[in-house]
Coordinates of C-alpha atoms in Angstrom, one line a residue:
M1 CA -22.3 11.4 3.7
S2 CA -25.7 11.4 2.0
D3 CA -27.3 8.3 0.6
T4 CA -27.8 9.9 -2.9
V5 CA -25.2 10.5 -5.6
N6 CA -26.0 12.9 -8.3
V7 CA -24.4 12.3 -11.7
K8 CA -24.9 14.4 -14.8
G9 CA -25.2 12.6 -18.2
L10 CA -26.7 9.3 -17.2
S11 CA -30.1 10.1 -18.7
D12 CA -28.4 10.5 -22.1
L13 CA -26.7 7.2 -21.7
Q14 CA -30.0 5.5 -20.9
K15 CA -31.5 6.8 -24.2
F16 CA -28.6 5.0 -26.0
L17 CA -29.2 1.9 -24.0
D18 CA -32.9 1.9 -24.9
Q19 CA -32.0 1.6 -28.6
L20 CA -30.1 -1.7 -28.0
P21 CA -31.6 -5.2 -27.8
A22 CA -32.1 -6.6 -24.3
K23 CA -29.2 -9.1 -24.5
I24 CA -26.7 -6.4 -25.5
E25 CA -28.0 -4.0 -22.9
R26 CA -27.6 -6.8 -20.2
N27 CA -24.0 -7.5 -21.3
V28 CA -23.1 -3.8 -21.4
M29 CA -24.6 -3.3 -17.9
R30 CA -22.7 -6.4 -16.5
G31 CA -19.4 -4.9 -17.6
A32 CA -20.4 -1.4 -16.4
L33 CA -21.4 -2.7 -12.9
R34 CA -18.1 -4.7 -12.8
A35 CA -16.2 -1.5 -13.6
G36 CA -18.0 0.4 -10.8
A37 CA -17.3 -2.4 -8.3
K38 CA -13.6 -2.4 -9.2
V39 CA -13.4 1.2 -8.0
I40 CA -14.5 0.3 -4.5
V41 CA -12.2 -2.7 -4.1
P42 CA -8.9 -0.8 -3.5
A43 CA -10.6 1.4 -0.9
A44 CA -11.9 -1.6 1.0
K45 CA -8.5 -3.3 0.8
Q46 CA -6.8 -0.2 2.1
G47 CA -9.3 0.0 5.0
I48 CA -8.5 -3.5 6.2
R49 CA -4.9 -4.2 5.2
S50 CA -3.4 -3.2 8.5
I51 CA -5.7 -5.5 10.4
S52 CA -5.7 -8.6 8.2
G53 CA -3.7 -9.0 4.9
E54 CA -5.4 -12.3 4.3
L55 CA -8.8 -10.7 4.5
A56 CA -7.7 -7.8 2.2
D57 CA -6.4 -10.2 -0.4
S58 CA -9.7 -12.0 -0.5
I59 CA -11.8 -8.9 -1.5
K60 CA -13.1 -9.4 -5.1
S61 CA -15.6 -7.7 -7.4
G62 CA -17.8 -9.0 -10.1
S63 CA -21.3 -9.0 -11.6
T64 CA -24.1 -11.4 -12.3
A65 CA -27.2 -11.5 -14.4
R66 CA -30.2 -13.6 -13.4
G67 CA -33.8 -13.3 -14.5
G68 CA -33.2 -10.1 -16.3
K69 CA -31.7 -8.4 -13.2
V70 CA -28.1 -7.4 -13.4
T71 CA -26.1 -7.0 -10.1
G72 CA -22.6 -5.8 -9.3
Y73 CA -20.9 -6.8 -6.1
V74 CA -17.8 -6.4 -3.9
R75 CA -17.4 -9.4 -1.6
T76 CA -14.9 -11.5 0.3
R77 CA -14.8 -15.3 0.7
F78 CA -13.0 -14.9 4.0
Y79 CA -15.2 -16.6 6.5
R80 CA -14.5 -14.1 9.4
A81 CA -15.1 -11.0 7.3
K82 CA -18.6 -10.5 8.8
W83 CA -17.1 -10.7 12.3
V84 CA -14.6 -8.1 11.5
E85 CA -17.1 -5.7 9.7
Y86 CA -19.8 -5.9 12.4
G87 CA -17.9 -7.2 15.5
T88 CA -19.1 -9.9 17.9
R89 CA -20.9 -10.0 21.2
P90 CA -19.3 -11.7 24.2
H91 CA -19.7 -15.5 23.9
F92 CA -18.7 -18.8 25.3
I93 CA -16.4 -21.1 23.3
S94 CA -16.0 -24.8 24.2
V95 CA -14.6 -28.0 22.7
R96 CA -17.4 -29.6 20.7
P97 CA -18.5 -33.0 22.0
E98 CA -17.6 -34.7 18.7
D99 CA -14.1 -33.2 18.9
R100 CA -13.4 -34.5 22.3
P101 CA -11.1 -37.5 22.4
N102 CA -12.6 -40.8 23.3
R103 CA -11.3 -43.8 25.3
M104 CA -12.3 -47.4 25.5
T105 CA -13.7 -48.4 28.9
R106 CA -15.3 -51.6 30.3
R107 CA -18.6 -49.9 29.4
G108 CA -17.6 -49.1 25.8
L109 CA -16.3 -46.0 24.1
R110 CA -16.6 -42.9 26.4
P111 CA -15.5 -39.3 26.0
Y112 CA -12.9 -37.9 28.3
S113 CA -14.1 -35.4 30.9
I114 CA -13.1 -31.8 30.5
R115 CA -10.8 -32.2 33.5
T116 CA -9.0 -35.0 31.8
I117 CA -8.9 -33.0 28.6
N118 CA -7.3 -30.1 30.4
R119 CA -4.6 -32.4 31.6
M120 CA -4.0 -33.8 28.1
V121 CA -3.5 -30.4 26.4
E122 CA -1.9 -31.8 23.3
R123 CA -4.7 -34.3 22.6
G124 CA -7.8 -32.1 22.6
S125 CA -7.7 -28.9 24.7
L126 CA -9.0 -25.7 23.2
V127 CA -6.1 -23.7 21.6
I128 CA -6.2 -19.9 21.2
G129 CA -3.1 -18.2 19.7
K130 CA -1.0 -21.3 20.3
N131 CA -1.9 -21.3 24.0
F132 CA -3.8 -24.2 25.5
V133 CA -6.7 -22.7 27.5
G134 CA -8.6 -25.7 28.6
G135 CA -12.0 -27.2 27.6
S136 CA -13.8 -23.8 27.4
V137 CA -13.2 -20.1 27.5
S138 CA -15.4 -17.0 27.8
H139 CA -14.7 -14.7 24.8
G140 CA -15.1 -11.0 25.5
G141 CA -16.3 -10.2 22.0
A142 CA -14.7 -8.0 19.4
R143 CA -15.3 -4.4 18.4
P144 CA -16.5 -3.8 14.8
K145 CA -13.8 -2.7 12.3
P146 CA -15.9 -1.7 9.2
F147 CA -14.1 -1.7 5.9
L148 CA -16.6 -2.5 3.2
R149 CA -19.3 0.1 4.0
P150 CA -16.9 3.0 4.4
A151 CA -15.3 2.1 1.1
L152 CA -18.7 2.2 -0.6
D153 CA -19.6 5.5 1.1
T154 CA -16.3 7.2 0.1
M155 CA -16.1 5.8 -3.5
A156 CA -19.8 5.8 -4.4
S157 CA -19.7 8.8 -6.8
E158 CA -16.5 7.6 -8.4
A159 CA -18.1 4.2 -8.9
V160 CA -21.2 5.7 -10.6
V161 CA -19.0 7.8 -12.9
A162 CA -17.0 4.6 -13.7
V163 CA -20.2 2.8 -14.7
G164 CA -21.2 5.7 -16.9
E165 CA -17.8 6.0 -18.6
Y166 CA -17.8 2.2 -19.2
V167 CA -21.2 2.4 -20.9
K168 CA -20.2 5.4 -22.9
Q169 CA -16.9 3.7 -24.1
R170 CA -18.6 0.4 -24.8
L171 CA -21.4 1.9 -26.9
A172 CA -18.9 3.9 -28.9
T173 CA -16.4 1.1 -29.6
K174 CA -18.5 -2.1 -29.8
H175 CA -21.8 -0.7 -31.1
G176 CA -20.7 2.3 -33.1
L177 CA -23.0 4.8 -31.4
D178 CA -21.8 8.4 -31.2
T179 CA -21.5 9.2 -27.5
S180 CA -19.2 12.2 -27.8
D181 CA -21.8 14.6 -26.7
V182 CA -22.5 12.7 -23.4
N183 CA -20.5 14.1 -20.5
I184 CA -20.5 12.2 -17.3
E185 CA -19.4 13.8 -14.0
A186 CA -20.3 13.6 -10.4
E187 CA -22.1 16.5 -8.7
D188 CA -21.1 17.5 -5.2

């Protein structure tokens, strides 16, 4: 898919927006970008639902305005989403020293050795999928399973049209501008 999306009618909408005060324009654009982001969310959820329902449920959209710049976003607060989207390299996982159990000896408080930890599986061994695997393990990495970028790529033109339609509707209803002659549609 190309990186550009052609939409007819956006220049006419920009003329209407230029007639409005900056604060109203910012508020209209926040709502418009939120409307565009909402179009992408179902596609992202559909792309990941079979892998992780928890990750799919955490996908949200919104918009912000800071310093005169308005931004729309689709994001997840699921901490492993980045690992799912981009994958991971092979890596080594071990019990952190601060998580190792300690014992009192004649020389003071000392951590148990990994060998002892491996014998005491319930008290501090590394657990992966309810299986105790010892003090450390070599993880083979994970292949990427992109879900956000493909959703954006497939829904980009619909999102831009949704932005334009929101602006058109908002200008007509809230600000009384006649936008009936503005037609917004995506070009292929």
